[in-house]
mmCIF file of C-alpha atoms in Angstrom:
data_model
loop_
_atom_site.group_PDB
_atom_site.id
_atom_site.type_symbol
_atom_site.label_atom_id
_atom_site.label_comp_id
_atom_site.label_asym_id
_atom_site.label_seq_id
_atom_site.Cartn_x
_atom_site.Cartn_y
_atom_site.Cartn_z
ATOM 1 C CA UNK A 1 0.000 0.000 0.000
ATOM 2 C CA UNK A 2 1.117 3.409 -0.709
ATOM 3 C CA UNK A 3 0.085 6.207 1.468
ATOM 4 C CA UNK A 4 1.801 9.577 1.429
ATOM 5 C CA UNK A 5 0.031 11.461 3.191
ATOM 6 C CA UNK A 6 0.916 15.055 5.275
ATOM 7 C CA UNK A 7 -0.021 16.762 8.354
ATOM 8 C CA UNK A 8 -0.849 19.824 6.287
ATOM 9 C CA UNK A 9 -3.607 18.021 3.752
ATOM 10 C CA UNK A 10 -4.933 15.795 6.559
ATOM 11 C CA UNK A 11 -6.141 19.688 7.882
ATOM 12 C CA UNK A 12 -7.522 20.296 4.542
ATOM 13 C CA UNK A 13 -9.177 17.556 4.234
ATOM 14 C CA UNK A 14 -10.907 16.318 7.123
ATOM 15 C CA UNK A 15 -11.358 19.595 9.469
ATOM 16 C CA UNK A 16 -14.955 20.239 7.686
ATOM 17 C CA UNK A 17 -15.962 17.408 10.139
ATOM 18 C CA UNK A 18 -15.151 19.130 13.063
ATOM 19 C CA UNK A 19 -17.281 21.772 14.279
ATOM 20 C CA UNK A 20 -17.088 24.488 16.952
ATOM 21 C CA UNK A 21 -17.968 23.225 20.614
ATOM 22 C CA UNK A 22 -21.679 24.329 21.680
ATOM 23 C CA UNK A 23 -24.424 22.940 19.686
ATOM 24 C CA UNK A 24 -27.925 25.010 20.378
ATOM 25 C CA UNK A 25 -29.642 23.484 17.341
ATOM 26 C CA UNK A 26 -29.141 20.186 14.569
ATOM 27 C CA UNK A 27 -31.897 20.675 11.954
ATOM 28 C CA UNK A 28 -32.802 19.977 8.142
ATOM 29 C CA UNK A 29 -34.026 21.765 5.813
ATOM 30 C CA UNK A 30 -37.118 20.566 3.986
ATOM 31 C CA UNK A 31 -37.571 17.266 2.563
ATOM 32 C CA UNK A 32 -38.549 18.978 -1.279
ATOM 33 C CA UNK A 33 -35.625 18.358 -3.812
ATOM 34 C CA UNK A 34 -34.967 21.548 -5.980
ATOM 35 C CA UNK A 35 -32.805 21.143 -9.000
ATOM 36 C CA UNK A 36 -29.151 23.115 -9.472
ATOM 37 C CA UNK A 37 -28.114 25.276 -11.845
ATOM 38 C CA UNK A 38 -24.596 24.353 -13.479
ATOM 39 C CA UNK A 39 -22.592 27.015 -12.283
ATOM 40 C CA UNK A 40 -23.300 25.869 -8.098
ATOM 41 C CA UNK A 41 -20.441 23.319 -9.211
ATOM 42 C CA UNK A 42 -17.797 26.017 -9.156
ATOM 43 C CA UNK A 43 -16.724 27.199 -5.747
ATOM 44 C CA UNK A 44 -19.338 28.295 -3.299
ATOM 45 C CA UNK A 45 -16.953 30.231 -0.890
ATOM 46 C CA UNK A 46 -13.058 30.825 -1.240
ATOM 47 C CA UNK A 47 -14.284 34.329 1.065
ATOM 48 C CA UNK A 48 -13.498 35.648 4.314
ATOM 49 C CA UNK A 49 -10.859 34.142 6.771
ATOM 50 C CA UNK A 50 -12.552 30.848 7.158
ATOM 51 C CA UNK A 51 -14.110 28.353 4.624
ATOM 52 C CA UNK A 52 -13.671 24.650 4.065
ATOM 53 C CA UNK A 53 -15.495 23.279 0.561
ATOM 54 C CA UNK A 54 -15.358 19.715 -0.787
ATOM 55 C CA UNK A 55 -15.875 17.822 -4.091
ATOM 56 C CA UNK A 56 -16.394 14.278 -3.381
ATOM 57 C CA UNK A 57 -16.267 11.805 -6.250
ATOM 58 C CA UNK A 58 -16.687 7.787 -6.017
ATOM 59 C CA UNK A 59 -16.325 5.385 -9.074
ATOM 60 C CA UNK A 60 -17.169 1.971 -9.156
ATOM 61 C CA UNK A 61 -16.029 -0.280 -11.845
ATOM 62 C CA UNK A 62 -17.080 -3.414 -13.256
ATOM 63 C CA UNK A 63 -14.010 -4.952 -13.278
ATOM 64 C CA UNK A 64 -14.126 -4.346 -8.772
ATOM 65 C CA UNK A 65 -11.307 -1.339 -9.205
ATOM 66 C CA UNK A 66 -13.000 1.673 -6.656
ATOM 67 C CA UNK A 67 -12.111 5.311 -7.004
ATOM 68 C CA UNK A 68 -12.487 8.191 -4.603
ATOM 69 C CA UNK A 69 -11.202 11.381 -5.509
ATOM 70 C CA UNK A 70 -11.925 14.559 -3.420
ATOM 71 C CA UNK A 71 -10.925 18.075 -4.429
ATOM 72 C CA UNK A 72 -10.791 20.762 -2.114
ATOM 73 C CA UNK A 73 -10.607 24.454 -0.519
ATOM 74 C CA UNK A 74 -9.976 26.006 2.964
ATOM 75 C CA UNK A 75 -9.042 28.936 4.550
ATOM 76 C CA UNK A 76 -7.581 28.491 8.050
ATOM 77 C CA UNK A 77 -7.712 32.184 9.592
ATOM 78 C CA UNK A 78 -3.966 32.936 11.182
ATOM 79 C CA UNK A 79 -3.427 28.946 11.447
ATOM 80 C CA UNK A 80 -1.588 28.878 7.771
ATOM 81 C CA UNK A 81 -2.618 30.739 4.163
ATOM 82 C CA UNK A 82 -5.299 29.027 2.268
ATOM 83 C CA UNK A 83 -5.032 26.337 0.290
ATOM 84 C CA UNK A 84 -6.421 23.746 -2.595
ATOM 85 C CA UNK A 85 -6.181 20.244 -2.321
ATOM 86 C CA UNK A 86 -6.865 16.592 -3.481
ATOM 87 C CA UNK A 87 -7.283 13.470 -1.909
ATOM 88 C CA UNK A 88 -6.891 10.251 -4.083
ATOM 89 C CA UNK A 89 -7.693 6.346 -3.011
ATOM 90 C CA UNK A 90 -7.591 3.532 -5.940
ATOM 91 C CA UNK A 91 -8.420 0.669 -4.583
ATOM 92 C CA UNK A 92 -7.974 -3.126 -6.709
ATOM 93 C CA UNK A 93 -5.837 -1.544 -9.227
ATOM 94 C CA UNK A 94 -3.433 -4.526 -9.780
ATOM 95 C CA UNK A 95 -4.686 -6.592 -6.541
ATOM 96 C CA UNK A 96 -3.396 -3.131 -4.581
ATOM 97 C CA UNK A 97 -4.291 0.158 -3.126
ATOM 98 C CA UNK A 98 -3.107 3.474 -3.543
ATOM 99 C CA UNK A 99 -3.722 6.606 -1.850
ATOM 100 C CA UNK A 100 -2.332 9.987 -2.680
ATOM 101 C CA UNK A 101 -2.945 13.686 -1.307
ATOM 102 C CA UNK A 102 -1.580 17.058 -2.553
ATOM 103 C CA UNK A 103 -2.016 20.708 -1.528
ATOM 104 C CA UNK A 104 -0.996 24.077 -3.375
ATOM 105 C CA UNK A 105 -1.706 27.734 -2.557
ATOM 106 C CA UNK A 106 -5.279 28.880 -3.075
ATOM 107 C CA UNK A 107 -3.977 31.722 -5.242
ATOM 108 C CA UNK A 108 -3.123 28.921 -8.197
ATOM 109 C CA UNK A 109 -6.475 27.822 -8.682
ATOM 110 C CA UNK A 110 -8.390 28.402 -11.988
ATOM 111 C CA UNK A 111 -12.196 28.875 -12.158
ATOM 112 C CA UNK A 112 -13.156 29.063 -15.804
ATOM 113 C CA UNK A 113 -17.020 29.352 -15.560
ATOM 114 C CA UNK A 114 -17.290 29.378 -18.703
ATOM 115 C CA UNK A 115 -16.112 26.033 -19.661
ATOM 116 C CA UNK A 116 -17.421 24.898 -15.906
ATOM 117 C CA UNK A 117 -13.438 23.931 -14.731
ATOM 118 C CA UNK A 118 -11.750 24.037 -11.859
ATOM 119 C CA UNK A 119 -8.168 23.270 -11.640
ATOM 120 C CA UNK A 120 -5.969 23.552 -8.813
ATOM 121 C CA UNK A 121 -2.869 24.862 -11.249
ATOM 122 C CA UNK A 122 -2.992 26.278 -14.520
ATOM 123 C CA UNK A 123 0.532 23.841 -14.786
ATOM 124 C CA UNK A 124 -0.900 20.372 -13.757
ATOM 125 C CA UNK A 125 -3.234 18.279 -14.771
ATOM 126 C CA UNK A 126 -5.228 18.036 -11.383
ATOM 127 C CA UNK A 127 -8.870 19.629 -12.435
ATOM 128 C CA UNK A 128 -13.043 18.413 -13.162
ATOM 129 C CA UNK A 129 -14.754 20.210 -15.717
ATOM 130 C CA UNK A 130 -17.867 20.443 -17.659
ATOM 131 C CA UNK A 131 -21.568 21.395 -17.676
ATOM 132 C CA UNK A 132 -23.576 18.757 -16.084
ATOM 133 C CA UNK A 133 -25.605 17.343 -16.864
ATOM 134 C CA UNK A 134 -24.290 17.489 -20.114
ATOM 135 C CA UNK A 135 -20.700 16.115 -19.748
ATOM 136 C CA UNK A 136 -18.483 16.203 -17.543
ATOM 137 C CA UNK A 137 -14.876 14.698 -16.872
ATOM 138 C CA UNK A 138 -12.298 14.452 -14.159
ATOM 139 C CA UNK A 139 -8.112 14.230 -14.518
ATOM 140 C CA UNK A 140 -5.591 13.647 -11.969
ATOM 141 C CA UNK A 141 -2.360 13.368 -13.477
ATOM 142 C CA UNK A 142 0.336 13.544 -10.827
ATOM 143 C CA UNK A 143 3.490 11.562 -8.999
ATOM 144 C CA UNK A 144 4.482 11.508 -5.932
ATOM 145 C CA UNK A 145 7.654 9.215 -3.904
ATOM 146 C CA UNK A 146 7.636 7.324 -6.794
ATOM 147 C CA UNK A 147 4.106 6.525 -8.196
ATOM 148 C CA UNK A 148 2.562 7.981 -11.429
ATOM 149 C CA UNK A 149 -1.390 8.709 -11.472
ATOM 150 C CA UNK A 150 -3.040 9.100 -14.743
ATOM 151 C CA UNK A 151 -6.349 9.452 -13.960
ATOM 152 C CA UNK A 152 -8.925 9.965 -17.079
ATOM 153 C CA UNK A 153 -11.849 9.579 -17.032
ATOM 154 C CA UNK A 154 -15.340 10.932 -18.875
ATOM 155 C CA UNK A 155 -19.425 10.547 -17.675
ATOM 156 C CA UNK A 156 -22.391 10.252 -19.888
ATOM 157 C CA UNK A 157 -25.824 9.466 -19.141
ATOM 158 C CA UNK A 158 -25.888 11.626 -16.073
ATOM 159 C CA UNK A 159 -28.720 11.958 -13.813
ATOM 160 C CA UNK A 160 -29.744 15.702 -12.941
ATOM 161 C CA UNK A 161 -28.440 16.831 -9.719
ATOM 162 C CA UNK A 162 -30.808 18.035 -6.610
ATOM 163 C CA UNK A 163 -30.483 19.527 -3.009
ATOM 164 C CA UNK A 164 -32.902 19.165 -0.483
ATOM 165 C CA UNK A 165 -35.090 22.503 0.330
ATOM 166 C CA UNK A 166 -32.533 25.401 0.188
ATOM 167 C CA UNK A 167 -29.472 22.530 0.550
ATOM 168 C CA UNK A 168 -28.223 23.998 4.178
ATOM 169 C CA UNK A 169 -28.318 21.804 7.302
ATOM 170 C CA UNK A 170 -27.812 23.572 10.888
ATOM 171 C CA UNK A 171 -25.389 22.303 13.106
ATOM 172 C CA UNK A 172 -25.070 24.767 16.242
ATOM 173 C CA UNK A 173 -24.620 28.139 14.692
ATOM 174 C CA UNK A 174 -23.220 26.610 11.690
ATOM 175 C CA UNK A 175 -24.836 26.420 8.792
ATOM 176 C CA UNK A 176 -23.340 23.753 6.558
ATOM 177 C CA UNK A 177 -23.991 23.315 2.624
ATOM 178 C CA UNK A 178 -24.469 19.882 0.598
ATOM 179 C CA UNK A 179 -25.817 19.429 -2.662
ATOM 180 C CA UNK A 180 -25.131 15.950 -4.968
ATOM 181 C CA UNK A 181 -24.150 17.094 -8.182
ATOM 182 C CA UNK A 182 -24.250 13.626 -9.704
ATOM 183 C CA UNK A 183 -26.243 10.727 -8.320
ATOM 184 C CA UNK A 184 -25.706 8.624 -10.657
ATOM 185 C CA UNK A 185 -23.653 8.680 -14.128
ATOM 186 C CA UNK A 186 -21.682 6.131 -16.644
ATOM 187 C CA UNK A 187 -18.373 6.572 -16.199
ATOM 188 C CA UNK A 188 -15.587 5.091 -18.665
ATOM 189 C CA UNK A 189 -11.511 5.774 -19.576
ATOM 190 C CA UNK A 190 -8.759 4.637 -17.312
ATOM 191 C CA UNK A 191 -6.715 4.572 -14.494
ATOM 192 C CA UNK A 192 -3.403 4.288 -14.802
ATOM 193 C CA UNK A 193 -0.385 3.661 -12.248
ATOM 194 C CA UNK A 194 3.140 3.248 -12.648
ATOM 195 C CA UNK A 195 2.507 2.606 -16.592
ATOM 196 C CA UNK A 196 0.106 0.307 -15.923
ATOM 197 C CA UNK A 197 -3.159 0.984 -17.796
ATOM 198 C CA UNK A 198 -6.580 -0.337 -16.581
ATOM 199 C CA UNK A 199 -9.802 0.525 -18.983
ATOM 200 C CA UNK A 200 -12.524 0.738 -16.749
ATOM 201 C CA UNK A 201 -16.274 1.151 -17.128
ATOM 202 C CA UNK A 202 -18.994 1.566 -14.290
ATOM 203 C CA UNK A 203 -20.871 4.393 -12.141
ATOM 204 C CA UNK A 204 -20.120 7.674 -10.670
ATOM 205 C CA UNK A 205 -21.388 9.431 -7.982
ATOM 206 C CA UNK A 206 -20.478 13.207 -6.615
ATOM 207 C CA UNK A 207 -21.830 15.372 -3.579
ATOM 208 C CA UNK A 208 -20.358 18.848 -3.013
ATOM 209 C CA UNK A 209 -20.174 20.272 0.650
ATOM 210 C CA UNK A 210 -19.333 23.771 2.552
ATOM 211 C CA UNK A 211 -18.883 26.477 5.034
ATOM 212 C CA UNK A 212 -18.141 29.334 5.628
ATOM 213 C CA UNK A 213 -16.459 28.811 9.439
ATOM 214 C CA UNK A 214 -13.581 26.646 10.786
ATOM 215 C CA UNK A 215 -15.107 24.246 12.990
ATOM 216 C CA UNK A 216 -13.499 21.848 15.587
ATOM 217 C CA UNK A 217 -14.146 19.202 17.586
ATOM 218 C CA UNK A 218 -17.794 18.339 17.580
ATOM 219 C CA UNK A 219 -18.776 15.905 15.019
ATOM 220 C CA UNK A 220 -18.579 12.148 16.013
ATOM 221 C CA UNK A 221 -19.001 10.890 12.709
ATOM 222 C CA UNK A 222 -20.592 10.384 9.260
ATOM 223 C CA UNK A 223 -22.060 7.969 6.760
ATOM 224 C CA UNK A 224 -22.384 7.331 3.188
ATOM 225 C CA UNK A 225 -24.329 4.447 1.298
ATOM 226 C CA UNK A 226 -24.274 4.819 -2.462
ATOM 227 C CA UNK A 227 -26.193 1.757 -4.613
ATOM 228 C CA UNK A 228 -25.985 2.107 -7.862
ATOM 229 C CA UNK A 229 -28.045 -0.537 -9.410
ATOM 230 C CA UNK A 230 -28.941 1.608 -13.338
ATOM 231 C CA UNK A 231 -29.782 5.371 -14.139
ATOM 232 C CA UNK A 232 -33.363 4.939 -13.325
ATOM 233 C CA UNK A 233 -33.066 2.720 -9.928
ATOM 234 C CA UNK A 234 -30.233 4.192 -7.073
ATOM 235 C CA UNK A 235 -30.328 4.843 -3.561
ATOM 236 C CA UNK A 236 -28.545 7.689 -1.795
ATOM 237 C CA UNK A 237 -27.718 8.017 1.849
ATOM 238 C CA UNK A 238 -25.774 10.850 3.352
ATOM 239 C CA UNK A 239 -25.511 11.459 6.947
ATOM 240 C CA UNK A 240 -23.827 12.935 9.788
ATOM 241 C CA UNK A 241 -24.008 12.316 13.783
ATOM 242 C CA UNK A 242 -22.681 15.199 15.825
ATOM 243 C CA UNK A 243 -20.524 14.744 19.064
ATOM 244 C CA UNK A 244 -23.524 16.022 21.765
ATOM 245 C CA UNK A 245 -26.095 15.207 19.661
ATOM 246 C CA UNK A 246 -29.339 14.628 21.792
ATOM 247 C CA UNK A 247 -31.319 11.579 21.367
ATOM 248 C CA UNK A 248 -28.914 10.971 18.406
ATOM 249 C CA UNK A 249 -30.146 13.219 16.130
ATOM 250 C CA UNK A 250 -28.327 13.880 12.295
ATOM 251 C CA UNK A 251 -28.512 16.165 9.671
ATOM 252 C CA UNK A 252 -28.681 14.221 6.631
ATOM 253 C CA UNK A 253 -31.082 12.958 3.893
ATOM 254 C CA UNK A 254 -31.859 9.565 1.914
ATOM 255 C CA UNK A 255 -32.812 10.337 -1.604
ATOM 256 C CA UNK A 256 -34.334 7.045 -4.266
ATOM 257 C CA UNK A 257 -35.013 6.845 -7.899
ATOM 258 C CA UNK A 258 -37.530 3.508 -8.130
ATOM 259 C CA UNK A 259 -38.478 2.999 -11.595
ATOM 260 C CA UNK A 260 -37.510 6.849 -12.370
ATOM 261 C CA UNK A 261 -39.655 7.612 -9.556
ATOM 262 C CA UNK A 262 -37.949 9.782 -6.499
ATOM 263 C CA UNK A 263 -38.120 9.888 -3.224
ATOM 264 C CA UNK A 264 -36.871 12.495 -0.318
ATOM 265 C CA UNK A 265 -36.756 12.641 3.321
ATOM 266 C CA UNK A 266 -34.277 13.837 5.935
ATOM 267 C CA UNK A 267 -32.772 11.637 8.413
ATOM 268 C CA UNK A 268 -33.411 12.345 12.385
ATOM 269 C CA UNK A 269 -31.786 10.144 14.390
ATOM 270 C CA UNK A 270 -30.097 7.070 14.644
ATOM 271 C CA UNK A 271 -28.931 3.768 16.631
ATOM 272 C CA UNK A 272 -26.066 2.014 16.564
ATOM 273 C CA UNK A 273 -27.340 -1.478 16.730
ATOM 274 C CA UNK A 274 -23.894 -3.586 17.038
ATOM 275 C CA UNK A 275 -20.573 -2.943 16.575
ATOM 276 C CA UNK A 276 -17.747 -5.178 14.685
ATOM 277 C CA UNK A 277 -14.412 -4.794 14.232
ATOM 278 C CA UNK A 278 -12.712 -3.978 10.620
ATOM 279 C CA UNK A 279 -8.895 -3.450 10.702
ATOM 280 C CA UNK A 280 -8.243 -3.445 14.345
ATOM 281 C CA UNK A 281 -10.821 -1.173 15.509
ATOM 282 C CA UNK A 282 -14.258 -1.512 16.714
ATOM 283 C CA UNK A 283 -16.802 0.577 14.321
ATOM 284 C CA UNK A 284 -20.238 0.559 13.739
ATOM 285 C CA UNK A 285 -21.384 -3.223 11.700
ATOM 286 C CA UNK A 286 -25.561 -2.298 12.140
ATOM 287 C CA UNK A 287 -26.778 0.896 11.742
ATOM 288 C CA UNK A 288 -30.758 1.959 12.386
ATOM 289 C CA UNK A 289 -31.717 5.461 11.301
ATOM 290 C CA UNK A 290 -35.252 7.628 11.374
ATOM 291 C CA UNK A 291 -36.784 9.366 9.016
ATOM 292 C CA UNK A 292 -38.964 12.463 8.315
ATOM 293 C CA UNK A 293 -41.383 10.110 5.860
ATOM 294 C CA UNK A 294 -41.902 8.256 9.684
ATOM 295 C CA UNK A 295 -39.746 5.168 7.715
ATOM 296 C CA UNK A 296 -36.832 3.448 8.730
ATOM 297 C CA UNK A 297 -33.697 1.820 7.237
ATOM 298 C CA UNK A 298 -31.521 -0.578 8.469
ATOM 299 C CA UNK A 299 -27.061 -0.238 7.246
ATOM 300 C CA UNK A 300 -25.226 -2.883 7.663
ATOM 301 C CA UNK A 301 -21.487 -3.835 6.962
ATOM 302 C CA UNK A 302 -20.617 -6.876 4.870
ATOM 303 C CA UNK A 303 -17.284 -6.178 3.344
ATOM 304 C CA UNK A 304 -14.199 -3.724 4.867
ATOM 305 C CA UNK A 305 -12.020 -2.151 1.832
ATOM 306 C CA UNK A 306 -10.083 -0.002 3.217
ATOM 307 C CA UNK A 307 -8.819 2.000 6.364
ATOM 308 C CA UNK A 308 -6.828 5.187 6.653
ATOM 309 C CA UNK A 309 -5.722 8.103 8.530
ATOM 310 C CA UNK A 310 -2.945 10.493 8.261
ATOM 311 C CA UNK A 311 -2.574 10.959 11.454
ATOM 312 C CA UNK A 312 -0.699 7.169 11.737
ATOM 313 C CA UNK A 313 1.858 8.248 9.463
ATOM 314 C CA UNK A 314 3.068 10.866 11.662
ATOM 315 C CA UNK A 315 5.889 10.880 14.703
ATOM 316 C CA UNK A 316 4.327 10.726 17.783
ATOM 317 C CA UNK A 317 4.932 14.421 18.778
ATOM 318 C CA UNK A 318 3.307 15.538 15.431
ATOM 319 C CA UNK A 319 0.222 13.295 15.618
ATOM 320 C CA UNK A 320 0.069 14.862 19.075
ATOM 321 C CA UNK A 321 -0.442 18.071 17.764
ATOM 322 C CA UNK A 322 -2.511 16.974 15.312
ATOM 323 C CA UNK A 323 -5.012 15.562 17.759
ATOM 324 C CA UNK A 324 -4.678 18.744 19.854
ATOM 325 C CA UNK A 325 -5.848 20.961 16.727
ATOM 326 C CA UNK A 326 -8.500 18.304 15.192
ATOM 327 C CA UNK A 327 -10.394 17.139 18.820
ATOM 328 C CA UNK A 328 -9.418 13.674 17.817
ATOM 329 C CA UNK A 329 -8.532 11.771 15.266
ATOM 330 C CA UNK A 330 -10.389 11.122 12.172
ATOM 331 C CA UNK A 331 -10.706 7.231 10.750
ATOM 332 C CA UNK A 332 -11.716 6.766 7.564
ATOM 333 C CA UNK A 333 -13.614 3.676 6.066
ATOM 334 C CA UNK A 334 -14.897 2.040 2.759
ATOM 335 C CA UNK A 335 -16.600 -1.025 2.162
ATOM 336 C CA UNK A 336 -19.911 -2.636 0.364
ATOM 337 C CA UNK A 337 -22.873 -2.837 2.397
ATOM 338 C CA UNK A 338 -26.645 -3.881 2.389
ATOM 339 C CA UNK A 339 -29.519 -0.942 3.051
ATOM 340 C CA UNK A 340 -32.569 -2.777 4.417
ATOM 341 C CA UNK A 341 -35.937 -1.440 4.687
ATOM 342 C CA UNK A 342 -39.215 -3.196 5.696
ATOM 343 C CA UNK A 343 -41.383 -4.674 2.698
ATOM 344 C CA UNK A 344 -37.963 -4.254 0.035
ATOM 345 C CA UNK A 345 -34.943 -6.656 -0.724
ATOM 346 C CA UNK A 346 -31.996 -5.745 0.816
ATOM 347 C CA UNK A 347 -29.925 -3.298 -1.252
ATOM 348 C CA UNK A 348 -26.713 -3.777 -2.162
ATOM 349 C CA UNK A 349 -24.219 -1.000 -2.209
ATOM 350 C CA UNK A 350 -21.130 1.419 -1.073
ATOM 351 C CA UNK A 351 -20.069 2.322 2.520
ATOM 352 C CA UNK A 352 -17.785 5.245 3.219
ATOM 353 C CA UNK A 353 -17.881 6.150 7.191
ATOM 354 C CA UNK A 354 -15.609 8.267 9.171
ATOM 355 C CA UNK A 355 -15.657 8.319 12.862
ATOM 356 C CA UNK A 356 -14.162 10.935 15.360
ATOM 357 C CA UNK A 357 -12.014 8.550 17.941
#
């Protein structure tokens, strides 16, 4: 496994889940989806001395090669000047995984909104563009202690995007943006390491989240369940569980297309039902979570991908530090899963948790 990771991008990329101590108030918005319009791709802050904004992409190939690529943009206030990132896991490319993270100065990033791109230098090939839900296509071409990414790859058939109500979920005095920009697409190209190509066809998936505060040390965790199944028949699941969160409750929302029919609700609370562990650690195996529709849904864990977190590649006085600054230490994992609901076959999907420890 290859894991370069850095104090410095494990900031950027996992202190959105944090927020400021003191929650008054955890609340939805309404369960109504609204569609985008093409330009709310582009950045949605990049103002003011704090903001933290994410681009979260997951592929899933036929031939069982996984993607996750996550581009982002924070401003720390005095901590250090702002910055762009990405974050890149490939996992089953060759039987082995890969994970990759750069960072360069905010001022290097190019916005054309015309052609819908964002790029974090004009001189590499790091950058998603185009109008969805017309086209759109992603690049990472990079290297870094001696591994080459060349990352292509294209979408077609791409469902329209949606938020829920105005797409801003209330956490404290924080209000905190998340729209999916793709829910489901047909994604094709390859992925290529080290000179060794892969062609690869199968879904996509994107959500897009801000803020426009640095916040620490109050979120416990968060889930994702993505089931891709064809463009007319997915099931989306996005949640998160703050740290003093009374009778468990989440911001968060389950969104389904059945038979190019969909389907909305926000999720309330939720129950860890058992725990299991997956790569040394004890995380959550059965999940139950509330809706607003008054349904339920059952998550459960059947396979365990992969497990990372910066902080482990760190001496012991930096990881210190780093817990000092974060509240804890963030633990990221990916998996399949089954989403069960009363009266439906279990779903088979994606997992992607993080929890706070």
């Amino acid at each position: 496994m290859h894991n370069p990771f850095k104090l410095s991008a494990l900031i950027l990329t996992f202190i959105f889940w944090l927020p400021e101590t003191g929650i008054s108030q955890i609340s939805n918005p309404d369960d109504q989806l609204s569609s985008l319009k093409s330009d709310m791709i582009l950045a949605q802050t990049l103002e003011g001395s704090h903001f933290n904004e994410f681009w979260n992409y997951q592929f899933y190939f036929n031939n069982g090669m996984k993607v996750h690529i996550t581009f982002s943009a924070a401003s720390f206030g005095s901590l250090k000047d702002p910055v762009t990132g990405v974050r890149i896991s490939v996992f089953n490319h060759g039987g082995e995984l890969y994970q990759l993270a750069r960072e360069y100065p905010l001022p290097r990033l190019v916005q054309d909104k015309e052609n819908y791109l964002f790029k974090l230098r004009d001189d590499r090939d790091l950058y998603f563009e185009g109008k969805l839900p017309e086209r759109h296509r992603v690049v990472i071409k990079t290297s870094k202690d001696g591994v080459e990414y060349d990352i292509d790859l294209r979408l077609n058939n791409i469902q329209k995007g949606f938020k829920l109500g105005n797409g801003k979920y209330q956490v404290g005095g924080e209000k905190v943006g998340i729209v999916t920009h793709i829910p489901y697409a047909e994604a094709s190209g390859h992925v290529t390491i080290n000179g060794n190509r892969e062609r690869v066809n199968g879904t996509a998936y994107m959500d897009h989240t801000w803020q426009n505060q640095t916040t620490t040390r109050l979120m416990h965790s968060g889930y994702r369940v993505i089931v891709h199944n064809d463009s007319k028949n997915w099931d989306l699941l996005y949640v998160m569980l703050p740290n003093e969160s009374g009778n468990n409750d989440t911001i968060g929302h389950r969104v389904t297309n059945s038979d190019g029919e969909l389907n909305s609700a926000s999720v309330e609370n939720m129950e860890v039902v058992t725990s299991q562990s997956a790569f040394g650690s004890k995380i959550p195996r059965i999940i139950d979570m509330n809706l607003s529709d008054d349904s339920s849904i059952r998550i459960s864990r059947t396979q365990d991908d992969e497990r990372f977190t910066v902080l482990g590649e760190l001496s012991w006085i930096a990881r210190r530090a780093a817990r000092t600054f974060l509240g804890g230490e963030v633990i990221n994992y990916r998996g399949e899963t089954n989403l069960m609901e009363t009266g439906t076959r279990p779903k088979h999907g994606e997992y992607n948790f993080f929890i706070v420890d």
